[in-house]
PDB file of C-alpha atoms in Angstrom:
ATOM      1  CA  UNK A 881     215.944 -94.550 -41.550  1.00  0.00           C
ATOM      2  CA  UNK A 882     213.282 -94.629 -38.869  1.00  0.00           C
ATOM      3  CA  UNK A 883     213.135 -91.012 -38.703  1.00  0.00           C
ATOM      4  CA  UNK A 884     212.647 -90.536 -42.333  1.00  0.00           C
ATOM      5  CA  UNK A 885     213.855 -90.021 -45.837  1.00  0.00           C
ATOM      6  CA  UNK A 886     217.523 -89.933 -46.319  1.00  0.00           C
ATOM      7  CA  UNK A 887     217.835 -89.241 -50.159  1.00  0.00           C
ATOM      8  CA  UNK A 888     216.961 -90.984 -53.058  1.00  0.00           C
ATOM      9  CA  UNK A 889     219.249 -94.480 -55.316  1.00  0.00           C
ATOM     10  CA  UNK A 890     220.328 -93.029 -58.047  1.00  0.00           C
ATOM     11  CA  UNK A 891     222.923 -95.940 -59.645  1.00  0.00           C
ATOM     12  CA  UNK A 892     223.004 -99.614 -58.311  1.00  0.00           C
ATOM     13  CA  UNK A 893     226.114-101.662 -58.404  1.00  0.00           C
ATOM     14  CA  UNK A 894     226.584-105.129 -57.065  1.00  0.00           C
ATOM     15  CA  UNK A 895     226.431-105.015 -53.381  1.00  0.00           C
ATOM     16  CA  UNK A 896     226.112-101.204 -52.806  1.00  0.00           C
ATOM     17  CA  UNK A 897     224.297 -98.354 -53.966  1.00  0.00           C
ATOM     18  CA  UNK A 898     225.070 -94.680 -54.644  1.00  0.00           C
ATOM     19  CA  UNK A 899     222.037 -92.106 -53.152  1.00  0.00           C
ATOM     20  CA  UNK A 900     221.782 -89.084 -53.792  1.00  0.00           C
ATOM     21  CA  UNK A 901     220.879 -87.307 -50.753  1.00  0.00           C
ATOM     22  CA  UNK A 902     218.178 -84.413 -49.578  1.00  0.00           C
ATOM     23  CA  UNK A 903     220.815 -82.179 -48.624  1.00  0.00           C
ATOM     24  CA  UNK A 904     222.262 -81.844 -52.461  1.00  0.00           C
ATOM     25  CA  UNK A 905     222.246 -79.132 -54.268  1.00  0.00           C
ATOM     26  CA  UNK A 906     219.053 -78.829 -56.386  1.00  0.00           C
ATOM     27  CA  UNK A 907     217.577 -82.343 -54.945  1.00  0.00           C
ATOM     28  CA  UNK A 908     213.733 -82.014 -55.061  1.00  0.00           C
ATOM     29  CA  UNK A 909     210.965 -83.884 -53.320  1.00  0.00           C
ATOM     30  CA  UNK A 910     207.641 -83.084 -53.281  1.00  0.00           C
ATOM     31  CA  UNK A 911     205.769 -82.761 -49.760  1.00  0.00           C
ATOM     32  CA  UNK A 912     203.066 -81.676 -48.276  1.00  0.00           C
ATOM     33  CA  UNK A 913     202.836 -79.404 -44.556  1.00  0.00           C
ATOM     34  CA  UNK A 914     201.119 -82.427 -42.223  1.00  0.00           C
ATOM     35  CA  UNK A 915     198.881 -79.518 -40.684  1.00  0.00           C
ATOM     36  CA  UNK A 916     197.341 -78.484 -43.393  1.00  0.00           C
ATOM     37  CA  UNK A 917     198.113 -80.630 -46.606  1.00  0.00           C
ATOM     38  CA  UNK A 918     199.770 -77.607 -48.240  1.00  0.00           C
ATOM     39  CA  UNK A 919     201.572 -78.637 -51.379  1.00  0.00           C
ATOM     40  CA  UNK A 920     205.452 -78.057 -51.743  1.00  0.00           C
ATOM     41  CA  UNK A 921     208.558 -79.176 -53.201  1.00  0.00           C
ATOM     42  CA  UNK A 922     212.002 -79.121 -50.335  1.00  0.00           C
ATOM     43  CA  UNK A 923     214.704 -78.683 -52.765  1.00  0.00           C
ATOM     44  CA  UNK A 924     218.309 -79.303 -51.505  1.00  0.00           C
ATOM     45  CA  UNK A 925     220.989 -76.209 -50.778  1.00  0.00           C
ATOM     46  CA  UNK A 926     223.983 -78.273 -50.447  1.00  0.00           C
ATOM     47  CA  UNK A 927     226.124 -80.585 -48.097  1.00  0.00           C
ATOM     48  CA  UNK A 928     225.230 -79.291 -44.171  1.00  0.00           C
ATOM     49  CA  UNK A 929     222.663 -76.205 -45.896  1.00  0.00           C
ATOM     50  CA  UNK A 930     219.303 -75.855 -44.859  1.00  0.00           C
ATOM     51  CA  UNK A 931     216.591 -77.195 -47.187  1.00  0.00           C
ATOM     52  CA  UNK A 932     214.321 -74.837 -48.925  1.00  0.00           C
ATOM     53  CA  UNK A 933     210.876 -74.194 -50.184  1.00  0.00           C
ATOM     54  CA  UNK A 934     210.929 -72.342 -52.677  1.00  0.00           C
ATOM     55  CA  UNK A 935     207.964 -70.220 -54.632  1.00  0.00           C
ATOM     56  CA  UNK A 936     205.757 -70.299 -51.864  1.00  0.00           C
ATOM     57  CA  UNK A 937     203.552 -67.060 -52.134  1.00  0.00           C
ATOM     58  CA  UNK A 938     203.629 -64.900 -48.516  1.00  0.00           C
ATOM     59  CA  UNK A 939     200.146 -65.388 -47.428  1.00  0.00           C
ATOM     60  CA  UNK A 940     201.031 -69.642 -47.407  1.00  0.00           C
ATOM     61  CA  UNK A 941     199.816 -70.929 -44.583  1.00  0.00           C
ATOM     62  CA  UNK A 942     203.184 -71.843 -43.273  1.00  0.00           C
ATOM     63  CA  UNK A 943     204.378 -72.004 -39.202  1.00  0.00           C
ATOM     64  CA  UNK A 944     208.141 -72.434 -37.519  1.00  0.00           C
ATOM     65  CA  UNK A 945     207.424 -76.511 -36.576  1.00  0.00           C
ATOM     66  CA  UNK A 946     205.611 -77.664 -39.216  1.00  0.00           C
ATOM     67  CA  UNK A 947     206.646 -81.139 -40.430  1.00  0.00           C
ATOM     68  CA  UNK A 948     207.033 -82.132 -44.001  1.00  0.00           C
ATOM     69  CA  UNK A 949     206.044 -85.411 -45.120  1.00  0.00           C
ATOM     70  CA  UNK A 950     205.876 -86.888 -48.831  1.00  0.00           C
ATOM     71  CA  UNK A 951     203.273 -86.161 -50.602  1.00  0.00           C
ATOM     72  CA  UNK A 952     203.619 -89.193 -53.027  1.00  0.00           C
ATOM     73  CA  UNK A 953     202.886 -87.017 -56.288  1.00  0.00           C
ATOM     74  CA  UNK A 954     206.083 -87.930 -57.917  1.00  0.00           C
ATOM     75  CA  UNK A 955     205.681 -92.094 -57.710  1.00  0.00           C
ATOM     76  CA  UNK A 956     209.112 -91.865 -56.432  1.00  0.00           C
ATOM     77  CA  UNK A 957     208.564 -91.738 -52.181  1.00  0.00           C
ATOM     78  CA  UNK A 958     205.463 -93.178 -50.779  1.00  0.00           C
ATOM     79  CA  UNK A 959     203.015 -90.713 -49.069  1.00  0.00           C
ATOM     80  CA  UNK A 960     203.684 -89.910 -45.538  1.00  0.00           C
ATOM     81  CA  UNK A 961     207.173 -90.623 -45.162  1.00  0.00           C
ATOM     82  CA  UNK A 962     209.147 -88.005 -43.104  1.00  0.00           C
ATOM     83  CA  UNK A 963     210.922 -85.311 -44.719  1.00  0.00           C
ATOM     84  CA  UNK A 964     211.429 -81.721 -42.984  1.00  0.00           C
ATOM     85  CA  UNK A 965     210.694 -79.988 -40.109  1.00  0.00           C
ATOM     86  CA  UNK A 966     210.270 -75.662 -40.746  1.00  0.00           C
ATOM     87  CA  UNK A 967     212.501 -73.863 -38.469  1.00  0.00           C
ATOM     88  CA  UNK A 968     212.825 -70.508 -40.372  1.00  0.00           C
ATOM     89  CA  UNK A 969     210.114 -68.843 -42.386  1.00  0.00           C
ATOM     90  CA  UNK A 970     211.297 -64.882 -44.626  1.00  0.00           C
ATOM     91  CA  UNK A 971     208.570 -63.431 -45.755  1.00  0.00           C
ATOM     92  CA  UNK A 972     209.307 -61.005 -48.728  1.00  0.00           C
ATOM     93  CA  UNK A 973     206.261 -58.442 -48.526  1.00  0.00           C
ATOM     94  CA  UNK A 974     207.287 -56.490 -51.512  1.00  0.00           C
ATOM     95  CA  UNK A 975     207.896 -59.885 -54.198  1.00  0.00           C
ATOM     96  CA  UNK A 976     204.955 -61.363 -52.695  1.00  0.00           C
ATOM     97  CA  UNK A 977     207.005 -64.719 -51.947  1.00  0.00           C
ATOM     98  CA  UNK A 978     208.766 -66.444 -48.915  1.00  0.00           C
ATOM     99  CA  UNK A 979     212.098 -67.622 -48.171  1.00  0.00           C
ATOM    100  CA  UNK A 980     211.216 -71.301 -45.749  1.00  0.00           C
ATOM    101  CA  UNK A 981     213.968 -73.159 -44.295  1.00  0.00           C
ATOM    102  CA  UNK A 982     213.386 -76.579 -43.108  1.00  0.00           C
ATOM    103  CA  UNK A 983     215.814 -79.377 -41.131  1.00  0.00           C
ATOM    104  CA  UNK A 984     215.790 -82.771 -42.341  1.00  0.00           C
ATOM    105  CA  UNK A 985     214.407 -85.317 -39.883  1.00  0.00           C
ATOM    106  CA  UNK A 986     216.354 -87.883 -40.495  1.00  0.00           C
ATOM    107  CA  UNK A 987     219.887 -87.462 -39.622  1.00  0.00           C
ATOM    108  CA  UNK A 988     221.371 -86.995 -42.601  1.00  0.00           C
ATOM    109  CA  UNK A 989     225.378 -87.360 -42.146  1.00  0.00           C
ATOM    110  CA  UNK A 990     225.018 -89.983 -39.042  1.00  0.00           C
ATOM    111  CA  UNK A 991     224.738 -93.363 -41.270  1.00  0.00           C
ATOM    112  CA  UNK A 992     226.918 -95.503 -42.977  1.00  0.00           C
ATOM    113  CA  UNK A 993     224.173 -97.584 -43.931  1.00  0.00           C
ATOM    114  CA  UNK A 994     220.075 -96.961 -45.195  1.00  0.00           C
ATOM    115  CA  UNK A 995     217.281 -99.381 -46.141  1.00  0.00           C
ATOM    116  CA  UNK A 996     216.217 -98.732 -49.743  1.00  0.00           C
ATOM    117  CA  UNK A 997     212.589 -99.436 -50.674  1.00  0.00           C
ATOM    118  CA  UNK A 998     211.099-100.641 -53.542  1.00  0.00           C
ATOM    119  CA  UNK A 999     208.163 -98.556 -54.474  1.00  0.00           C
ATOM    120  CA  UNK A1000     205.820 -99.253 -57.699  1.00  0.00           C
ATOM    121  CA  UNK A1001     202.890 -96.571 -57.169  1.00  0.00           C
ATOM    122  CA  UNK A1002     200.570 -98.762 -59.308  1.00  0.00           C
ATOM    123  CA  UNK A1003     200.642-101.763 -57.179  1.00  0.00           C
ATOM    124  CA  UNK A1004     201.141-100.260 -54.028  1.00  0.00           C
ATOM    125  CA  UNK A1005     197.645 -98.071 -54.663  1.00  0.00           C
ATOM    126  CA  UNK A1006     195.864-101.499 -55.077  1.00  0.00           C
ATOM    127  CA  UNK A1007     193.188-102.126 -52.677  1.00  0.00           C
ATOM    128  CA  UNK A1008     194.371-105.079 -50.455  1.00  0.00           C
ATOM    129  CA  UNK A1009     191.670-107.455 -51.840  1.00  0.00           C
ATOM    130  CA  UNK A1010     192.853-107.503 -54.920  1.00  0.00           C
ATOM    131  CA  UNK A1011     196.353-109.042 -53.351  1.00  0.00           C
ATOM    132  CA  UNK A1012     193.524-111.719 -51.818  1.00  0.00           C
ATOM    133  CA  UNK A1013     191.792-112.457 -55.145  1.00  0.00           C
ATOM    134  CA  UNK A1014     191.919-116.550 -56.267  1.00  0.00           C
ATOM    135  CA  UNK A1015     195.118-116.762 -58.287  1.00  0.00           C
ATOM    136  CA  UNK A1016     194.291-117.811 -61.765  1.00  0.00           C
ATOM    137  CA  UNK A1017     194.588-121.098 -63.150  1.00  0.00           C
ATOM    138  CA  UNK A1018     195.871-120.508 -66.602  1.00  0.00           C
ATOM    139  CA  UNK A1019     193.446-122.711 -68.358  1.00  0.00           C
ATOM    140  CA  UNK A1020     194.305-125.883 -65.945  1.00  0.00           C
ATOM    141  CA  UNK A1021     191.267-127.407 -64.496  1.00  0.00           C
ATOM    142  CA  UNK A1022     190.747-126.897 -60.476  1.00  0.00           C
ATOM    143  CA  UNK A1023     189.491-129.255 -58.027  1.00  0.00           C
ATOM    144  CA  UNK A1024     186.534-128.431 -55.967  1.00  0.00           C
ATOM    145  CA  UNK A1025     185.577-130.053 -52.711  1.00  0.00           C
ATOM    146  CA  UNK A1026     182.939-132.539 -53.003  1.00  0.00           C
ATOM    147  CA  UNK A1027     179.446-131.390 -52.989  1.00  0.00           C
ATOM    148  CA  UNK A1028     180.373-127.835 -54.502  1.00  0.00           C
ATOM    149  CA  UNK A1029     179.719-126.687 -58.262  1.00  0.00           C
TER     150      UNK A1029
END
């Protein structure tokens, strides 16, 4: 939705779609901390769990607040698209690792319907003249306004 990502289509059918969504169990998406461009994955608990980062060593530069946006790695979500906000950070001194827990941003269980986009990493990561280049002419001759070679 506006906010940002809801899950991702997993199986199409005529007029619907089934998603699987960020909430799931095991559900991955890789982000990064808008801060600080801090790599992650927010993997899914379950239906109305917290989301997780997970293997994040304690000295991450993490903070309570921090949004997490996509970090477009996969070729699945475009960059920059809303994911997480941090609202509970464990640090585990002794196995050198921390326990984050994040929020969705988008509110997860309050639609009955989403927008779906298409996303093709190759041409999306096209500069936009190359969407302005002539179209070719497949071997058929062109006109040329008089006075032009």
């Amino acid at each position: 939705n506006e906010m940002g990502i809801l899950g991702q289509v997993v199986r199409l059918y005529d007029n619907s779609a089934e998603v699987s969504l960020l909430e799931d169990r095991d559900f991955a998406v890789p982000v990064l901390v808008a801060r600080n461009g801090l790599r992650a994955a927010v993997v899914g608990s379950g239906r109305n769990q917290l989301l997780q980062l997970r293997y994040l060593p304690v000295a991450s530069d993490l903070e309570v607040g921090d949004i997490l946006l996509t970090s477009g790695v996969d070729g699945v979500y475009p960059p920059g698209f809303a994911v997480a906000v941090i609202t509970k950070i464990e640090r585990n001194l002794d196995q050198n690792s921390s326990n984050v827990f994040c929020n969705p941003i988008a509110e997860i269980n309050r639609h009955l319907q989403a927008l779906a986009l298409i996303y093709d990493p190759e041409i999306d990561a096209k500069p936009a003249s190359a969407f302005n280049a002539p179209a070719q002419t497949g071997g058929r001759r062109q006109t040329r306004p008089k006075g032009q070679p």
